[in-house]
mmCIF file of C-alpha atoms and ligand atoms in Angstrom:
data_model
loop_
_atom_site.group_PDB
_atom_site.id
_atom_site.type_symbol
_atom_site.label_atom_id
_atom_site.label_comp_id
_atom_site.label_asym_id
_atom_site.label_seq_id
_atom_site.Cartn_x
_atom_site.Cartn_y
_atom_site.Cartn_z
ATOM 1 C CA UNK A 1 -65.053 27.963 -25.224
ATOM 2 C CA UNK A 2 -68.821 27.803 -25.180
ATOM 3 C CA UNK A 3 -70.624 26.971 -28.354
ATOM 4 C CA UNK A 4 -74.042 28.519 -28.322
ATOM 5 C CA UNK A 5 -76.383 25.980 -29.927
ATOM 6 C CA UNK A 6 -78.250 28.520 -31.986
ATOM 7 C CA UNK A 7 -75.038 30.142 -33.102
ATOM 8 C CA UNK A 8 -73.635 26.720 -33.989
ATOM 9 C CA UNK A 9 -76.668 25.904 -36.129
ATOM 10 C CA UNK A 10 -76.365 29.227 -37.928
ATOM 11 C CA UNK A 11 -72.649 28.697 -38.478
ATOM 12 C CA UNK A 12 -73.258 25.181 -39.798
ATOM 13 C CA UNK A 13 -75.870 26.499 -42.182
ATOM 14 C CA UNK A 14 -73.444 29.127 -43.387
ATOM 15 C CA UNK A 15 -70.734 26.516 -43.963
ATOM 16 C CA UNK A 16 -73.069 24.300 -45.943
ATOM 17 C CA UNK A 17 -73.971 27.249 -48.128
ATOM 18 C CA UNK A 18 -70.336 27.925 -49.012
ATOM 19 C CA UNK A 19 -69.631 27.003 -52.632
ATOM 20 C CA UNK A 20 -66.204 25.417 -52.030
ATOM 21 C CA UNK A 21 -67.761 22.721 -49.866
ATOM 22 C CA UNK A 22 -70.246 21.993 -52.596
ATOM 23 C CA UNK A 23 -67.333 21.634 -55.023
ATOM 24 C CA UNK A 24 -65.492 19.256 -52.671
ATOM 25 C CA UNK A 25 -68.544 17.090 -52.491
ATOM 26 C CA UNK A 26 -68.860 16.714 -56.240
ATOM 27 C CA UNK A 27 -67.105 14.066 -58.316
ATOM 28 C CA UNK A 28 -63.546 14.644 -59.606
ATOM 29 C CA UNK A 29 -64.881 14.525 -63.146
ATOM 30 C CA UNK A 30 -67.409 17.237 -62.397
ATOM 31 C CA UNK A 31 -64.752 19.318 -60.643
ATOM 32 C CA UNK A 32 -62.479 19.027 -63.681
ATOM 33 C CA UNK A 33 -65.289 19.974 -66.008
ATOM 34 C CA UNK A 34 -66.029 22.980 -63.845
ATOM 35 C CA UNK A 35 -62.396 24.078 -63.798
ATOM 36 C CA UNK A 36 -60.613 22.842 -66.939
ATOM 37 C CA UNK A 37 -56.833 22.658 -66.763
ATOM 38 C CA UNK A 38 -55.133 25.506 -68.603
ATOM 39 C CA UNK A 39 -53.979 24.540 -72.098
ATOM 40 C CA UNK A 40 -50.595 22.821 -72.099
ATOM 41 C CA UNK A 41 -50.672 21.591 -68.500
ATOM 42 C CA UNK A 42 -51.382 18.018 -67.496
ATOM 43 C CA UNK A 43 -54.510 17.619 -65.362
ATOM 44 C CA UNK A 44 -53.693 17.031 -61.700
ATOM 45 C CA UNK A 45 -54.020 13.442 -60.508
ATOM 46 C CA UNK A 46 -57.529 12.778 -59.307
ATOM 47 C CA UNK A 47 -57.732 12.802 -55.518
ATOM 48 C CA UNK A 48 -58.294 9.418 -53.959
ATOM 49 C CA UNK A 49 -61.941 9.545 -53.021
ATOM 50 C CA UNK A 50 -62.285 5.797 -52.426
ATOM 51 C CA UNK A 51 -64.908 5.126 -49.816
ATOM 52 C CA UNK A 52 -63.991 1.533 -49.029
ATOM 53 C CA UNK A 53 -63.483 0.775 -45.348
ATOM 54 C CA UNK A 54 -60.373 -0.984 -44.058
ATOM 55 C CA UNK A 55 -60.737 -4.781 -44.077
ATOM 56 C CA UNK A 56 -63.025 -5.883 -41.246
ATOM 57 C CA UNK A 57 -60.903 -8.077 -39.024
ATOM 58 C CA UNK A 58 -59.336 -7.570 -35.612
ATOM 59 C CA UNK A 59 -57.028 -9.800 -33.582
ATOM 60 C CA UNK A 60 -56.298 -10.337 -29.927
ATOM 61 C CA UNK A 61 -54.736 -13.058 -27.827
ATOM 62 C CA UNK A 62 -56.244 -15.376 -25.266
ATOM 63 C CA UNK A 63 -53.089 -16.677 -23.644
ATOM 64 C CA UNK A 64 -51.045 -18.036 -26.538
ATOM 65 C CA UNK A 65 -54.131 -18.577 -28.717
ATOM 66 C CA UNK A 66 -55.060 -15.997 -31.313
ATOM 67 C CA UNK A 67 -58.624 -14.803 -31.783
ATOM 68 C CA UNK A 68 -59.589 -13.079 -35.018
ATOM 69 C CA UNK A 69 -63.020 -11.499 -35.239
ATOM 70 C CA UNK A 70 -64.171 -11.106 -38.831
ATOM 71 C CA UNK A 71 -66.961 -8.832 -39.986
ATOM 72 C CA UNK A 72 -69.668 -10.298 -42.218
ATOM 73 C CA UNK A 73 -71.473 -7.040 -42.926
ATOM 74 C CA UNK A 74 -74.839 -6.352 -41.390
ATOM 75 C CA UNK A 75 -78.563 -6.786 -41.676
ATOM 76 C CA UNK A 76 -81.027 -3.929 -41.485
ATOM 77 C CA UNK A 77 -84.038 -3.731 -39.200
ATOM 78 C CA UNK A 78 -86.390 -1.112 -40.620
ATOM 79 C CA UNK A 79 -88.492 0.841 -38.103
ATOM 80 C CA UNK A 80 -86.724 -0.623 -35.060
ATOM 81 C CA UNK A 81 -89.067 1.260 -32.721
ATOM 82 C CA UNK A 82 -92.017 -0.765 -34.033
ATOM 83 C CA UNK A 83 -92.313 -4.369 -32.901
ATOM 84 C CA UNK A 84 -88.587 -5.059 -32.615
ATOM 85 C CA UNK A 85 -88.700 -4.985 -28.810
ATOM 86 C CA UNK A 86 -91.856 -6.814 -27.852
ATOM 87 C CA UNK A 87 -92.225 -5.489 -24.313
ATOM 88 C CA UNK A 88 -91.172 -1.836 -24.660
ATOM 89 C CA UNK A 89 -93.070 1.206 -25.869
ATOM 90 C CA UNK A 90 -91.906 2.645 -29.211
ATOM 91 C CA UNK A 91 -91.007 5.896 -27.444
ATOM 92 C CA UNK A 92 -88.728 4.030 -25.013
ATOM 93 C CA UNK A 93 -86.943 2.202 -27.843
ATOM 94 C CA UNK A 94 -86.572 5.454 -29.750
ATOM 95 C CA UNK A 95 -85.099 7.099 -26.655
ATOM 96 C CA UNK A 96 -82.598 4.253 -26.188
ATOM 97 C CA UNK A 97 -81.466 4.445 -29.803
ATOM 98 C CA UNK A 98 -81.139 8.224 -29.645
ATOM 99 C CA UNK A 99 -79.210 8.011 -26.371
ATOM 100 C CA UNK A 100 -76.740 5.709 -28.162
ATOM 101 C CA UNK A 101 -76.527 7.967 -31.242
ATOM 102 C CA UNK A 102 -78.061 5.243 -33.413
ATOM 103 C CA UNK A 103 -80.567 5.798 -36.217
ATOM 104 C CA UNK A 104 -84.231 5.319 -35.336
ATOM 105 C CA UNK A 105 -85.518 4.695 -38.880
ATOM 106 C CA UNK A 106 -83.350 1.683 -39.809
ATOM 107 C CA UNK A 107 -81.009 -0.107 -37.421
ATOM 108 C CA UNK A 108 -77.906 -1.995 -38.526
ATOM 109 C CA UNK A 109 -77.485 -5.416 -36.950
ATOM 110 C CA UNK A 110 -73.825 -6.322 -37.496
ATOM 111 C CA UNK A 111 -72.606 -9.894 -37.999
ATOM 112 C CA UNK A 112 -69.283 -10.982 -36.519
ATOM 113 C CA UNK A 113 -67.687 -14.401 -36.893
ATOM 114 C CA UNK A 114 -64.981 -15.469 -34.444
ATOM 115 C CA UNK A 115 -61.915 -17.527 -35.388
ATOM 116 C CA UNK A 116 -59.591 -19.186 -32.887
ATOM 117 C CA UNK A 117 -56.092 -20.333 -33.772
ATOM 118 C CA UNK A 118 -55.050 -22.807 -31.101
ATOM 119 C CA UNK A 119 -52.015 -24.913 -31.944
ATOM 120 C CA UNK A 120 -52.729 -26.660 -35.238
ATOM 121 C CA UNK A 121 -56.434 -25.865 -35.057
ATOM 122 C CA UNK A 122 -58.298 -23.131 -36.891
ATOM 123 C CA UNK A 123 -61.676 -23.097 -35.204
ATOM 124 C CA UNK A 124 -64.593 -20.958 -36.303
ATOM 125 C CA UNK A 125 -67.622 -19.931 -34.252
ATOM 126 C CA UNK A 126 -70.715 -19.675 -36.457
ATOM 127 C CA UNK A 127 -70.570 -19.511 -40.203
ATOM 128 C CA UNK A 128 -71.874 -16.080 -41.184
ATOM 129 C CA UNK A 129 -74.466 -15.395 -43.841
ATOM 130 C CA UNK A 130 -72.625 -16.732 -46.876
ATOM 131 C CA UNK A 131 -73.725 -13.661 -48.834
ATOM 132 C CA UNK A 132 -77.207 -15.118 -48.996
ATOM 133 C CA UNK A 133 -79.050 -12.839 -46.560
ATOM 134 C CA UNK A 134 -79.237 -9.447 -48.204
ATOM 135 C CA UNK A 135 -76.943 -7.028 -49.975
ATOM 136 C CA UNK A 136 -75.380 -5.492 -46.852
ATOM 137 C CA UNK A 137 -74.242 -8.857 -45.473
ATOM 138 C CA UNK A 138 -71.770 -11.370 -46.851
ATOM 139 C CA UNK A 139 -68.413 -9.690 -46.339
ATOM 140 C CA UNK A 140 -66.915 -12.596 -44.436
ATOM 141 C CA UNK A 141 -65.174 -14.300 -47.363
ATOM 142 C CA UNK A 142 -63.388 -11.103 -48.424
ATOM 143 C CA UNK A 143 -62.474 -10.218 -44.847
ATOM 144 C CA UNK A 144 -61.219 -13.765 -44.197
ATOM 145 C CA UNK A 145 -58.981 -13.455 -47.219
ATOM 146 C CA UNK A 146 -57.700 -10.092 -46.010
ATOM 147 C CA UNK A 147 -56.964 -11.704 -42.632
ATOM 148 C CA UNK A 148 -55.157 -14.662 -44.237
ATOM 149 C CA UNK A 149 -57.804 -17.156 -43.123
ATOM 150 C CA UNK A 150 -58.442 -19.925 -45.645
ATOM 151 C CA UNK A 151 -61.857 -21.700 -45.538
ATOM 152 C CA UNK A 152 -60.106 -24.944 -46.569
ATOM 153 C CA UNK A 153 -57.896 -24.758 -43.476
ATOM 154 C CA UNK A 154 -60.765 -24.409 -40.994
ATOM 155 C CA UNK A 155 -60.629 -27.531 -38.819
ATOM 156 C CA UNK A 156 -63.901 -27.080 -36.884
ATOM 157 C CA UNK A 157 -66.968 -24.878 -37.223
ATOM 158 C CA UNK A 158 -68.693 -24.612 -33.848
ATOM 159 C CA UNK A 159 -72.263 -23.326 -33.947
ATOM 160 C CA UNK A 160 -73.988 -21.253 -31.235
ATOM 161 C CA UNK A 161 -77.506 -21.755 -32.623
ATOM 162 C CA UNK A 162 -79.336 -22.463 -35.840
ATOM 163 C CA UNK A 163 -80.745 -19.058 -36.860
ATOM 164 C CA UNK A 164 -80.085 -18.235 -40.502
ATOM 165 C CA UNK A 165 -77.581 -15.455 -39.866
ATOM 166 C CA UNK A 166 -75.357 -17.975 -38.065
ATOM 167 C CA UNK A 167 -75.534 -21.036 -40.332
ATOM 168 C CA UNK A 168 -76.243 -19.826 -43.890
ATOM 169 C CA UNK A 169 -72.521 -19.471 -44.568
ATOM 170 C CA UNK A 170 -71.979 -23.208 -44.099
ATOM 171 C CA UNK A 171 -73.019 -23.799 -47.699
ATOM 172 C CA UNK A 172 -73.014 -21.962 -50.997
ATOM 173 C CA UNK A 173 -76.224 -20.832 -52.683
ATOM 174 C CA UNK A 174 -76.133 -24.138 -54.625
ATOM 175 C CA UNK A 175 -75.692 -26.224 -51.462
ATOM 176 C CA UNK A 176 -71.973 -27.008 -51.644
ATOM 177 C CA UNK A 177 -70.046 -27.119 -48.369
ATOM 178 C CA UNK A 178 -67.886 -24.018 -47.900
ATOM 179 C CA UNK A 179 -65.565 -25.613 -45.326
ATOM 180 C CA UNK A 180 -64.255 -28.616 -47.201
ATOM 181 C CA UNK A 181 -62.178 -30.084 -44.376
ATOM 182 C CA UNK A 182 -64.030 -28.998 -41.252
ATOM 183 C CA UNK A 183 -65.904 -30.944 -38.643
ATOM 184 C CA UNK A 184 -69.160 -29.205 -37.734
ATOM 185 C CA UNK A 185 -69.864 -29.071 -34.004
ATOM 186 C CA UNK A 186 -73.425 -28.358 -32.871
ATOM 187 C CA UNK A 187 -75.237 -28.198 -29.521
ATOM 188 C CA UNK A 188 -77.232 -31.427 -29.150
ATOM 189 C CA UNK A 189 -80.268 -29.590 -27.735
ATOM 190 C CA UNK A 190 -80.289 -27.273 -30.743
ATOM 191 C CA UNK A 191 -79.907 -30.161 -33.161
ATOM 192 C CA UNK A 192 -82.696 -32.118 -31.471
ATOM 193 C CA UNK A 193 -85.106 -29.176 -31.601
ATOM 194 C CA UNK A 194 -84.578 -28.159 -35.227
ATOM 195 C CA UNK A 195 -84.393 -31.662 -36.680
ATOM 196 C CA UNK A 196 -87.545 -32.905 -34.898
ATOM 197 C CA UNK A 197 -90.207 -33.552 -37.534
ATOM 198 C CA UNK A 198 -92.970 -32.811 -35.006
ATOM 199 C CA UNK A 199 -91.519 -29.394 -34.186
ATOM 200 C CA UNK A 200 -91.156 -28.671 -37.888
ATOM 201 C CA UNK A 201 -94.764 -29.614 -38.672
ATOM 202 C CA UNK A 202 -96.177 -27.723 -35.657
ATOM 203 C CA UNK A 203 -94.139 -24.569 -36.392
ATOM 204 C CA UNK A 204 -95.924 -21.394 -37.422
ATOM 205 C CA UNK A 205 -95.813 -20.779 -41.167
ATOM 206 C CA UNK A 206 -93.313 -17.969 -40.641
ATOM 207 C CA UNK A 207 -90.925 -20.414 -38.934
ATOM 208 C CA UNK A 208 -91.176 -23.277 -41.429
ATOM 209 C CA UNK A 209 -88.455 -21.900 -43.743
ATOM 210 C CA UNK A 210 -86.055 -21.831 -40.764
ATOM 211 C CA UNK A 211 -86.571 -25.575 -40.221
ATOM 212 C CA UNK A 212 -86.078 -26.257 -43.935
ATOM 213 C CA UNK A 213 -82.900 -24.148 -43.932
ATOM 214 C CA UNK A 214 -81.408 -26.187 -41.083
ATOM 215 C CA UNK A 215 -81.833 -29.386 -43.104
ATOM 216 C CA UNK A 216 -80.337 -27.787 -46.178
ATOM 217 C CA UNK A 217 -77.294 -26.249 -44.465
ATOM 218 C CA UNK A 218 -76.233 -29.353 -42.540
ATOM 219 C CA UNK A 219 -77.004 -31.991 -45.175
ATOM 220 C CA UNK A 220 -73.686 -31.568 -47.058
ATOM 221 C CA UNK A 221 -71.807 -32.179 -43.772
ATOM 222 C CA UNK A 222 -73.459 -35.505 -43.043
ATOM 223 C CA UNK A 223 -70.971 -37.858 -41.410
ATOM 224 C CA UNK A 224 -68.796 -35.063 -40.067
ATOM 225 C CA UNK A 225 -71.184 -33.302 -37.693
ATOM 226 C CA UNK A 226 -70.695 -33.800 -33.959
ATOM 227 C CA UNK A 227 -73.341 -33.078 -31.308
ATOM 228 C CA UNK A 228 -72.061 -31.707 -28.014
ATOM 229 C CA UNK A 229 -73.378 -30.855 -24.555
ATOM 230 C CA UNK A 230 -71.891 -28.674 -21.837
ATOM 231 C CA UNK A 231 -68.207 -29.157 -21.149
ATOM 232 C CA UNK A 232 -64.956 -29.234 -23.079
ATOM 233 C CA UNK A 233 -65.501 -29.445 -26.821
ATOM 234 C CA UNK A 234 -61.897 -29.053 -27.886
ATOM 235 C CA UNK A 235 -58.780 -28.163 -25.894
ATOM 236 C CA UNK A 236 -59.333 -24.528 -24.856
ATOM 237 C CA UNK A 237 -63.041 -24.443 -25.779
ATOM 238 C CA UNK A 238 -65.796 -25.142 -23.241
ATOM 239 C CA UNK A 239 -69.502 -25.175 -24.185
ATOM 240 C CA UNK A 240 -71.918 -23.389 -21.841
ATOM 241 C CA UNK A 241 -75.606 -23.971 -22.398
ATOM 242 C CA UNK A 242 -77.298 -20.533 -22.677
ATOM 243 C CA UNK A 243 -80.878 -21.295 -23.768
ATOM 244 C CA UNK A 244 -83.758 -18.919 -24.446
ATOM 245 C CA UNK A 245 -82.813 -17.125 -27.647
ATOM 246 C CA UNK A 246 -83.227 -20.615 -29.120
ATOM 247 C CA UNK A 247 -83.835 -23.885 -27.249
ATOM 248 C CA UNK A 248 -80.246 -25.108 -27.524
ATOM 249 C CA UNK A 249 -78.373 -21.818 -27.747
ATOM 250 C CA UNK A 250 -74.804 -22.311 -26.520
ATOM 251 C CA UNK A 251 -71.970 -19.912 -25.696
ATOM 252 C CA UNK A 252 -68.311 -20.926 -25.736
ATOM 253 C CA UNK A 253 -65.620 -20.069 -23.213
ATOM 254 C CA UNK A 254 -62.172 -19.841 -24.772
ATOM 255 C CA UNK A 255 -59.231 -20.254 -22.471
ATOM 256 C CA UNK A 256 -55.507 -20.773 -22.364
ATOM 257 C CA UNK A 257 -53.951 -20.847 -18.928
ATOM 258 C CA UNK A 258 -55.749 -18.219 -16.862
ATOM 259 C CA UNK A 259 -56.725 -16.138 -19.923
ATOM 260 C CA UNK A 260 -60.369 -16.325 -20.998
ATOM 261 C CA UNK A 261 -62.807 -14.896 -23.527
ATOM 262 C CA UNK A 262 -66.460 -15.733 -24.055
ATOM 263 C CA UNK A 263 -68.149 -16.144 -27.420
ATOM 264 C CA UNK A 264 -71.611 -14.936 -26.353
ATOM 265 C CA UNK A 265 -73.537 -15.737 -29.506
ATOM 266 C CA UNK A 266 -76.955 -14.088 -29.275
ATOM 267 C CA UNK A 267 -77.603 -14.007 -25.538
ATOM 268 C CA UNK A 268 -77.900 -10.303 -26.274
ATOM 269 C CA UNK A 269 -78.428 -8.419 -29.482
ATOM 270 C CA UNK A 270 -76.955 -4.904 -29.865
ATOM 271 C CA UNK A 271 -75.583 -3.797 -26.487
ATOM 272 C CA UNK A 272 -77.215 -0.368 -26.776
ATOM 273 C CA UNK A 273 -80.563 -2.139 -26.494
ATOM 274 C CA UNK A 274 -80.053 -5.435 -24.670
ATOM 275 C CA UNK A 275 -77.274 -4.506 -22.217
ATOM 276 C CA UNK A 276 -78.769 -1.160 -21.328
ATOM 277 C CA UNK A 277 -82.137 -2.937 -21.001
ATOM 278 C CA UNK A 278 -81.595 -6.640 -20.201
ATOM 279 C CA UNK A 279 -85.352 -6.969 -19.584
ATOM 280 C CA UNK A 280 -86.168 -6.054 -23.184
ATOM 281 C CA UNK A 281 -87.439 -8.994 -25.197
ATOM 282 C CA UNK A 282 -86.345 -8.742 -28.793
ATOM 283 C CA UNK A 283 -88.484 -10.342 -31.447
ATOM 284 C CA UNK A 284 -85.840 -13.017 -32.196
ATOM 285 C CA UNK A 285 -85.842 -14.532 -28.687
ATOM 286 C CA UNK A 286 -87.840 -17.771 -28.952
ATOM 287 C CA UNK A 287 -88.401 -18.115 -25.182
ATOM 288 C CA UNK A 288 -88.037 -14.515 -24.080
ATOM 289 C CA UNK A 289 -88.339 -15.097 -20.318
ATOM 290 C CA UNK A 290 -85.673 -17.793 -20.376
ATOM 291 C CA UNK A 291 -83.524 -15.644 -22.678
ATOM 292 C CA UNK A 292 -83.685 -12.798 -20.146
ATOM 293 C CA UNK A 293 -82.765 -15.104 -17.253
ATOM 294 C CA UNK A 294 -79.805 -16.475 -19.234
ATOM 295 C CA UNK A 295 -78.754 -12.987 -20.334
ATOM 296 C CA UNK A 296 -78.641 -11.693 -16.762
ATOM 297 C CA UNK A 297 -76.722 -14.763 -15.490
ATOM 298 C CA UNK A 298 -74.107 -14.569 -18.221
ATOM 299 C CA UNK A 299 -73.697 -10.796 -18.043
ATOM 300 C CA UNK A 300 -73.395 -10.939 -14.240
ATOM 301 C CA UNK A 301 -70.660 -13.532 -14.589
ATOM 302 C CA UNK A 302 -68.614 -11.747 -17.237
ATOM 303 C CA UNK A 303 -68.964 -8.441 -15.369
ATOM 304 C CA UNK A 304 -67.861 -9.996 -12.061
ATOM 305 C CA UNK A 305 -65.055 -12.075 -13.557
ATOM 306 C CA UNK A 306 -64.025 -9.310 -16.012
ATOM 307 C CA UNK A 307 -64.130 -11.714 -18.957
ATOM 308 C CA UNK A 308 -63.682 -10.310 -22.440
ATOM 309 C CA UNK A 309 -66.762 -11.003 -24.574
ATOM 310 C CA UNK A 310 -67.451 -11.278 -28.262
ATOM 311 C CA UNK A 311 -71.017 -10.484 -29.329
ATOM 312 C CA UNK A 312 -72.206 -11.637 -32.745
ATOM 313 C CA UNK A 313 -74.367 -8.521 -33.186
ATOM 314 C CA UNK A 314 -72.131 -6.049 -31.358
ATOM 315 C CA UNK A 315 -70.671 -3.101 -33.271
ATOM 316 C CA UNK A 316 -67.388 -4.086 -34.923
ATOM 317 C CA UNK A 317 -64.885 -5.224 -33.702
ATOM 318 C CA UNK A 318 -67.583 -6.654 -31.488
ATOM 319 C CA UNK A 319 -65.519 -7.443 -28.428
ATOM 320 C CA UNK A 320 -64.923 -5.876 -25.067
ATOM 321 C CA UNK A 321 -66.059 -5.894 -21.489
ATOM 322 C CA UNK A 322 -69.332 -5.617 -19.623
ATOM 323 C CA UNK A 323 -69.861 -3.625 -16.430
ATOM 324 C CA UNK A 324 -72.896 -3.733 -14.180
ATOM 325 C CA UNK A 325 -74.872 -0.518 -13.888
ATOM 326 C CA UNK A 326 -77.825 0.403 -11.728
ATOM 327 C CA UNK A 327 -80.479 -0.680 -14.232
ATOM 328 C CA UNK A 328 -78.559 -3.008 -16.469
ATOM 329 C CA UNK A 329 -75.119 -3.290 -17.996
ATOM 330 C CA UNK A 330 -72.748 -1.182 -20.017
ATOM 331 C CA UNK A 331 -70.442 -2.314 -22.806
ATOM 332 C CA UNK A 332 -66.851 -1.118 -22.969
ATOM 333 C CA UNK A 333 -65.211 -1.865 -26.337
ATOM 334 C CA UNK A 334 -61.769 -3.434 -25.915
ATOM 335 C CA UNK A 335 -58.800 -1.213 -26.514
ATOM 336 C CA UNK A 336 -57.516 -1.359 -30.085
ATOM 337 C CA UNK A 337 -53.913 -2.455 -30.219
ATOM 338 C CA UNK A 338 -51.524 -2.161 -33.177
ATOM 339 C CA UNK A 339 -49.814 -5.463 -32.325
ATOM 340 C CA UNK A 340 -51.523 -8.693 -31.344
HETATM 341 ZN ZN1 ZN B 401 -78.135 -13.725 -34.709
#
């Protein structure tokens, strides 16, 4: 059947004008007021109009290890066509967002924290926002609870890089450690950059709070923070230096036997922008040329080797596969499965 576009618009308009749809959209209280129950009959139970989403966690296996991705809400980038991509025209960014059916006035940037259960270990990759970066973020604690993940049982928190959306959840708003029994594992290059007093003093005013935040977030974990370089960090977790987004940005390859998955971190932001256009330099990339080089190398590898990826800013559940396309790459969300 063909749907004529003009006819469809007219039909939609007609539907919206129909009074019963207006009634459905109003609150149960208003509906009851509009149509009071006849005397002597009990009012019908209010329909369940709850708008809460299902808890934001999703599990899959890497060999015998279990990965749980947990949603921490999202940040909002207003006017994403303006200044968000430094080397693309606003019209091109608008076209990319429209092509992906995304809003062009305010773009959601989701946050996704990865957990790995490997033997006795409960390992976490990045720490989320801790509910301290805006009203739409900070769902991790509730989603962890829904997933049966206890912050006190986290054995290691492994960090990809030190941007606020990845480390703020290490501590509470009053600087208490959230992960009471965890070792914190950080890339040495990242640690060296952000804890260097010279870098901090030379930083642009806009960057100074980021340096201060690093100090604040890691201070309560003094004595149980480990600096790592490329190579095996823990059994089943290998660090891969992926610099550019930040100087010491690091991705982590999870493996058990021949099964693999890659925690990308921020080598790309939303796939609709940065996979479709790997040459686009988003405002958060500190060394944009290096970030692009890294992005292409990593995406080439995961596309060729068909490695499942988890992207911190990918749409939930934020994991799937990457294929090479003529101009860039395309993201294929992993198949949802009812059993892990
Ligand atoms: Zn980020």
